[in-house]
Coordinates of C-alpha atoms in Angstrom, one line a residue:
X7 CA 18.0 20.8 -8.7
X8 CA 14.1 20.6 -7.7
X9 CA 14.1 20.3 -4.2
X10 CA 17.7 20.7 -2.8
X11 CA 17.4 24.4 -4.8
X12 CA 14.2 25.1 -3.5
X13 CA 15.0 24.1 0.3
X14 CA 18.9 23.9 0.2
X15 CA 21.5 21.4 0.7
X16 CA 20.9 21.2 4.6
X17 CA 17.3 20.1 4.6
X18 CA 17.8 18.0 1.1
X19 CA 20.8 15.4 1.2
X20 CA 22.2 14.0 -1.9
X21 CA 23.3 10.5 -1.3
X22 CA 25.2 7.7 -2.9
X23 CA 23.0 5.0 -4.2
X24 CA 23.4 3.0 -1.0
X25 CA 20.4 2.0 0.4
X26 CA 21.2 0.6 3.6
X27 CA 23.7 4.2 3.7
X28 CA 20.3 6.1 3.5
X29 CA 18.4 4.5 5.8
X30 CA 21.4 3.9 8.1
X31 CA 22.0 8.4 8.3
X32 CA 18.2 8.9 8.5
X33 CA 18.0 6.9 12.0
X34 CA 20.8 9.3 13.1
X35 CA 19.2 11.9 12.1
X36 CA 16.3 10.8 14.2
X37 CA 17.9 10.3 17.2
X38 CA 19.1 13.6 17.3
X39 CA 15.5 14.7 17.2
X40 CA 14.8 15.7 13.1
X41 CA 12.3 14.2 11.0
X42 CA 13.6 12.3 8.3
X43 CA 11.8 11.7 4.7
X44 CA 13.8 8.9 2.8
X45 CA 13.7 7.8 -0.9
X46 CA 14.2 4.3 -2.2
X47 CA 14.5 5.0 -6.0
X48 CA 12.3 1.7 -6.7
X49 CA 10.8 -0.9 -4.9
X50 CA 13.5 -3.7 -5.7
X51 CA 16.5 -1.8 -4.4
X52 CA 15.0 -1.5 -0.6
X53 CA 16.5 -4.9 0.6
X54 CA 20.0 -3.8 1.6
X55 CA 18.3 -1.4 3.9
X56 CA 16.7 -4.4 5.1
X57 CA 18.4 -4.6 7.9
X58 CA 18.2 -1.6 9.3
X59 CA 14.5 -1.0 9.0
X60 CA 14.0 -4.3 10.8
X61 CA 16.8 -4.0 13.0
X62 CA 16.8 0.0 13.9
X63 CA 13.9 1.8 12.7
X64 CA 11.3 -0.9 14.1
X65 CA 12.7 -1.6 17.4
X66 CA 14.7 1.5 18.3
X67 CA 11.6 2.6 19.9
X68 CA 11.0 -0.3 21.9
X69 CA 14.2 -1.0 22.8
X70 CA 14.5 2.4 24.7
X71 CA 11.9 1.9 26.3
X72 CA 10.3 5.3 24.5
X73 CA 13.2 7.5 24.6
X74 CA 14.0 7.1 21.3
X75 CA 11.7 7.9 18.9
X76 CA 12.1 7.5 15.3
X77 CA 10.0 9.6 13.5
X78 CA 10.8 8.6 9.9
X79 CA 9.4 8.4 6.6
X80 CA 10.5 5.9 3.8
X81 CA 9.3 6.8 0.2
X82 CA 9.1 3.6 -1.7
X83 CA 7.6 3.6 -5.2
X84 CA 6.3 0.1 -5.8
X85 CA 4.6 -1.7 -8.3
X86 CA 4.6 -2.6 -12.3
X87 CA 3.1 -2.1 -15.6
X88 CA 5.8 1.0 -16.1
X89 CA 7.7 -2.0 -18.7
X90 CA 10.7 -1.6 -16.7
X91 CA 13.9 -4.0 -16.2
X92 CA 14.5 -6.2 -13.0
X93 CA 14.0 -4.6 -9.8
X94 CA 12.0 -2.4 -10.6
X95 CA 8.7 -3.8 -10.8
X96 CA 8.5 -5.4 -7.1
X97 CA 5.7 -5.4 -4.4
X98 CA 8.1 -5.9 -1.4
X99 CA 4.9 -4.2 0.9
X100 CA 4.7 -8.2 2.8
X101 CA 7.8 -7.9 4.1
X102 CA 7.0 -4.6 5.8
X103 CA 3.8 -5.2 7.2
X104 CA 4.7 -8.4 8.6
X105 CA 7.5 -6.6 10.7
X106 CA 5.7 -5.1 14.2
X107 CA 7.1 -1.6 15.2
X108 CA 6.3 -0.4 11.6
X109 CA 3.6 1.8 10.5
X110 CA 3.0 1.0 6.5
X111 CA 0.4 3.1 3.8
X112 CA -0.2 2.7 0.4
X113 CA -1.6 5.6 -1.4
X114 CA -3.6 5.5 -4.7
X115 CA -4.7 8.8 -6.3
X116 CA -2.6 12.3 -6.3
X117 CA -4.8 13.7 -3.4
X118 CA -4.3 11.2 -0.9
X119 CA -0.4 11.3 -1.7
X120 CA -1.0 15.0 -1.4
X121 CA -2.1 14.6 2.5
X122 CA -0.9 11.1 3.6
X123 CA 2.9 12.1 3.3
X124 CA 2.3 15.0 5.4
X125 CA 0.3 12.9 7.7
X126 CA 3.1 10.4 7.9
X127 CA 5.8 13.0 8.4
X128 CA 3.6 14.7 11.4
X129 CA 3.6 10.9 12.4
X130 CA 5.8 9.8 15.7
X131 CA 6.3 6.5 14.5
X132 CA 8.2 5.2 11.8
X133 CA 6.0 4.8 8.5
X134 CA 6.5 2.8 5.2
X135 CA 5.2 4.8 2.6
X136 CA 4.3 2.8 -0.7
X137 CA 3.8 4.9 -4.0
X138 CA 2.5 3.3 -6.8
X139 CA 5.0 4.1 -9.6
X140 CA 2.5 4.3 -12.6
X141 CA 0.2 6.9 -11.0
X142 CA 3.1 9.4 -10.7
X143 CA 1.4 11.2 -13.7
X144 CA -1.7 11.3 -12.8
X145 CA -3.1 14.8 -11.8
X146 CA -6.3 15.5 -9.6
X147 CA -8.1 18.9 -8.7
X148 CA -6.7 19.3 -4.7
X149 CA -8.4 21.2 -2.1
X150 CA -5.3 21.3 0.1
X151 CA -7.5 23.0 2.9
X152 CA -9.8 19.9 2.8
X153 CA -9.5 17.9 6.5
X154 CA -8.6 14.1 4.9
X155 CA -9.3 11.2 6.7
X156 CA -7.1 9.9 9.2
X157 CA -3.7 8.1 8.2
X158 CA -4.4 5.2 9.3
X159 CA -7.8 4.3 8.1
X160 CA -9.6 2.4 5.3
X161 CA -12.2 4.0 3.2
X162 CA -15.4 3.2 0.8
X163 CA -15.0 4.3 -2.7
X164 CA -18.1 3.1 -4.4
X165 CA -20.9 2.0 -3.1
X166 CA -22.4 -1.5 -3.9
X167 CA -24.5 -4.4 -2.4
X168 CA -23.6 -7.4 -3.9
X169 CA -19.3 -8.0 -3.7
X170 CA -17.2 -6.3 -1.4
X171 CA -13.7 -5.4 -3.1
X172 CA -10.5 -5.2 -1.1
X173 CA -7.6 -3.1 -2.9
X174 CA -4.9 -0.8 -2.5
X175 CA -2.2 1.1 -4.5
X176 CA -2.2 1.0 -8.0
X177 CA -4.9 -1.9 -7.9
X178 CA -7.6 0.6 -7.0
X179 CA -7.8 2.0 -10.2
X180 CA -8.1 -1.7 -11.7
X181 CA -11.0 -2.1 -8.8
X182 CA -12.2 0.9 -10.1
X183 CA -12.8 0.0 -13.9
X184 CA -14.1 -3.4 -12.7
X185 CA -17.2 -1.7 -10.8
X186 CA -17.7 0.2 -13.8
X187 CA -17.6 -2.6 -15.9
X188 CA -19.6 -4.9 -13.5
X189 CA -22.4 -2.5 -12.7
X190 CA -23.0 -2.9 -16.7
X191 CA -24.4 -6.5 -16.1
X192 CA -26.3 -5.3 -13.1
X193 CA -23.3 -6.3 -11.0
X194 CA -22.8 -4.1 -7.7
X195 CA -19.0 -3.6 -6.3
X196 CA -18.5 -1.8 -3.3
X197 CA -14.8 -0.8 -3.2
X198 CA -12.8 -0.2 -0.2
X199 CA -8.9 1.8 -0.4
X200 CA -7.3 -0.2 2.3
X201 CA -4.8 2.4 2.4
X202 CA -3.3 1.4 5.5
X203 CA -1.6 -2.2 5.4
X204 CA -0.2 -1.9 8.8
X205 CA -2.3 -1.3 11.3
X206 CA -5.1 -2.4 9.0
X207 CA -8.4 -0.3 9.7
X208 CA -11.1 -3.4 9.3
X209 CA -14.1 -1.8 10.5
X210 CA -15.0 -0.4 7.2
X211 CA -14.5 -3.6 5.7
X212 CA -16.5 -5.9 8.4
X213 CA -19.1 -3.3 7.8
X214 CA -19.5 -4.0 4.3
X215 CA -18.7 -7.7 4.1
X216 CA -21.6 -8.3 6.4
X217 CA -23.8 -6.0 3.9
X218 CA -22.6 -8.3 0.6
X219 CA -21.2 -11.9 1.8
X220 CA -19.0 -11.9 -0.4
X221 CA -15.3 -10.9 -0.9
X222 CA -12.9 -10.4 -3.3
X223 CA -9.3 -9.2 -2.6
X224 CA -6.5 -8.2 -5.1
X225 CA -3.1 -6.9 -4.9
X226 CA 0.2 -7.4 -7.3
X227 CA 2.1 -9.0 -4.8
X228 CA 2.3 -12.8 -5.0
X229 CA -0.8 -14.9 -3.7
X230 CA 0.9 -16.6 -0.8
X231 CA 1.2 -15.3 2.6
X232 CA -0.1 -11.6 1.1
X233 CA -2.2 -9.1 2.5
X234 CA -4.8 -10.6 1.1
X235 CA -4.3 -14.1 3.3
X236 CA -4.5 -11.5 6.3
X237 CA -7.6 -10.2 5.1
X238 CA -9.4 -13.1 4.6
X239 CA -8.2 -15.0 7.8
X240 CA -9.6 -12.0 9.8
X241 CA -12.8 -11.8 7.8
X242 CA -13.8 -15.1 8.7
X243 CA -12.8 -14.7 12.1
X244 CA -15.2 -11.9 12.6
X245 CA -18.0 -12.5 9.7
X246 CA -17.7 -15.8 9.0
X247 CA -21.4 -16.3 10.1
X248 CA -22.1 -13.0 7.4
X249 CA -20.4 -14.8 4.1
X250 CA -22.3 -16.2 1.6
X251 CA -18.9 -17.8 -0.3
X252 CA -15.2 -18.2 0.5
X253 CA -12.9 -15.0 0.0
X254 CA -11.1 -14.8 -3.0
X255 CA -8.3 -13.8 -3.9
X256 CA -7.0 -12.1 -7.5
X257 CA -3.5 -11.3 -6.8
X258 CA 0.2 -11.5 -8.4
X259 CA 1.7 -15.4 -9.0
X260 CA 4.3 -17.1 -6.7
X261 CA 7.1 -16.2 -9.4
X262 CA 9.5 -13.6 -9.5
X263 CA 8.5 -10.1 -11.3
X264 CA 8.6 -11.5 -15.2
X265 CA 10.4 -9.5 -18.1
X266 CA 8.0 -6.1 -18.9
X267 CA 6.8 -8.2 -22.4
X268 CA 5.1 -10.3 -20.2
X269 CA 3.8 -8.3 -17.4
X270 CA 0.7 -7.7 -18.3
X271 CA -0.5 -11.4 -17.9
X272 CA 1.2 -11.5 -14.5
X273 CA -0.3 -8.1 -12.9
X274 CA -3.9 -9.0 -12.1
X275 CA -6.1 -6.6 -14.8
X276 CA -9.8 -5.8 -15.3
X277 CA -10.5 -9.6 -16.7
X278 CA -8.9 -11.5 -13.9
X279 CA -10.8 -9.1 -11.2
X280 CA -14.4 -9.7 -12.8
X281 CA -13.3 -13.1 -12.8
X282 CA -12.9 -13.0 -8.7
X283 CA -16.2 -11.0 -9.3
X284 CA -18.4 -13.5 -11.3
X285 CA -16.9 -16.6 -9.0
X286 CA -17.5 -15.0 -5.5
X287 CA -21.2 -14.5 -7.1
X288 CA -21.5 -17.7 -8.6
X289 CA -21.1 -19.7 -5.3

């Protein structure tokens, strides 16, 4: 049904659920010169494919010495708050960005979903492609003749003076509410949609850390060894002489994804972000 009817069984491959299977025919596929789009069904079933996009799809490349390219796509819907059950709720995007010969985005509204998947399937290089799992039913107007920004690029979303905000994915909307919230108290956010977690575009984000001082960062994944420790290592490498108070961080705890009863005190929400807010301000 859907797609397979629409575009047929050649161009649309029902698999088993075997996730190292799927990635494992999608490499072959690209060696014999297609394009390959491939769908995790959630986030906490990637890691028997492991192996293959570390092993095959990162290096393949490389290890040919350019002959080989491997143009492929991997869909992964990430993220909670959907109350799901276990494995279903993960932010695995650390393990991804940390491995060199990948290309990894994370969208966060329907319009850049809209163009960065076509932008990553136009892509020669293999790309990571995170969709956060509770914005599937979200709708936006779309202009679909409308040039978007590049793929690989960062981009302000609000404007503000006082705190520069670092988010991506299904945080962004969080962000989002926060600078709302904030500007109430005379509070001014600027927000930035990383969007692309590997290679990271940081010049929008030096740009506005050296306009405010001060940074806060937030994802779901867990605090250690996150984006956001990446983020705030190359901030102060480059602006440390620009902030006015450490980075901080408002992410997900060092604990595995908790039951969907609890999730809402793991996932950071609106309080915990105006919390980084009010303590990067407070310095």
């Amino acid at each position: 049904d859907g797609l397979q009817k629409d575009f047929g069984e050649d161009r649309v491959i029902d698999t088993p659920l075997a996730e190292s299977g799927i990635v494992g025919t999608a490499v072959g596929l690209a060696m014999r010169g297609y394009r390959p789009v491939c769908e995790i069904q959630f986030d906490g079933f990637v890691y028997p494919a492991y192996d293959q996009i570390v092993s095959q799809v990162a290096k393949l490349h490389f290890r040919s010495m350019g002959r080989v390219p491997m143009p492929i796509v991997i869909r992964i819907p990430f993220g909670g708050g959907i109350g799901a059950v276990e494995h279903h709720s993960e932010s695995p995007e650390g393990y991804f960005v940390h491995t060199a010969g990948l290309k990894v985005v994370a969208c966060s509204n329907p319009v850049d979903a809209y163009h960065m998947i076509q932008q990553a399937i136009a892509s020669d290089d293999p790309v990571v492609f995170f969709e956060p799992k509770r914005r599937y039913h979200e709708k936006a107007d779309l202009d679909e003749f409308a040039q978007p920004p590049p793929l690989f690029s960062s981009r302000v979303i609000r404007r503000g003076r006082d705190v520069t905000v670092l988010a991506y994915g299904p945080m962004v909307k969080t962000c989002l509410e926060a600078a709302t919230a904030a500007a109430e108290e005379e509070k001014q956010i600027e927000l930035i949609d990383l969007r692309s977690l590997s290679p990271l575009d940081m010049g929008p984000v030096l740009d506005s850390v050296r306009k405010t001082g001060r940074v806060v960062v937030v994802h779901e994944a867990p605090i250690t060894l996150g984006l956001g420790s990446e983020l705030a290592a190359r901030i102060q490498e480059q602006c440390f002489y620009s902030l006015e108070a450490p980075v901080v961080r408002v992410c997900g705890f060092d604990t595995p994804y908790p039951p969907s009863r609890v999730e809402d005190d793991y996932l950071p929400g609106l309080d915990r972000v105006l919390d980084g807010v009010d303590r990067v301000l407070a310095y």
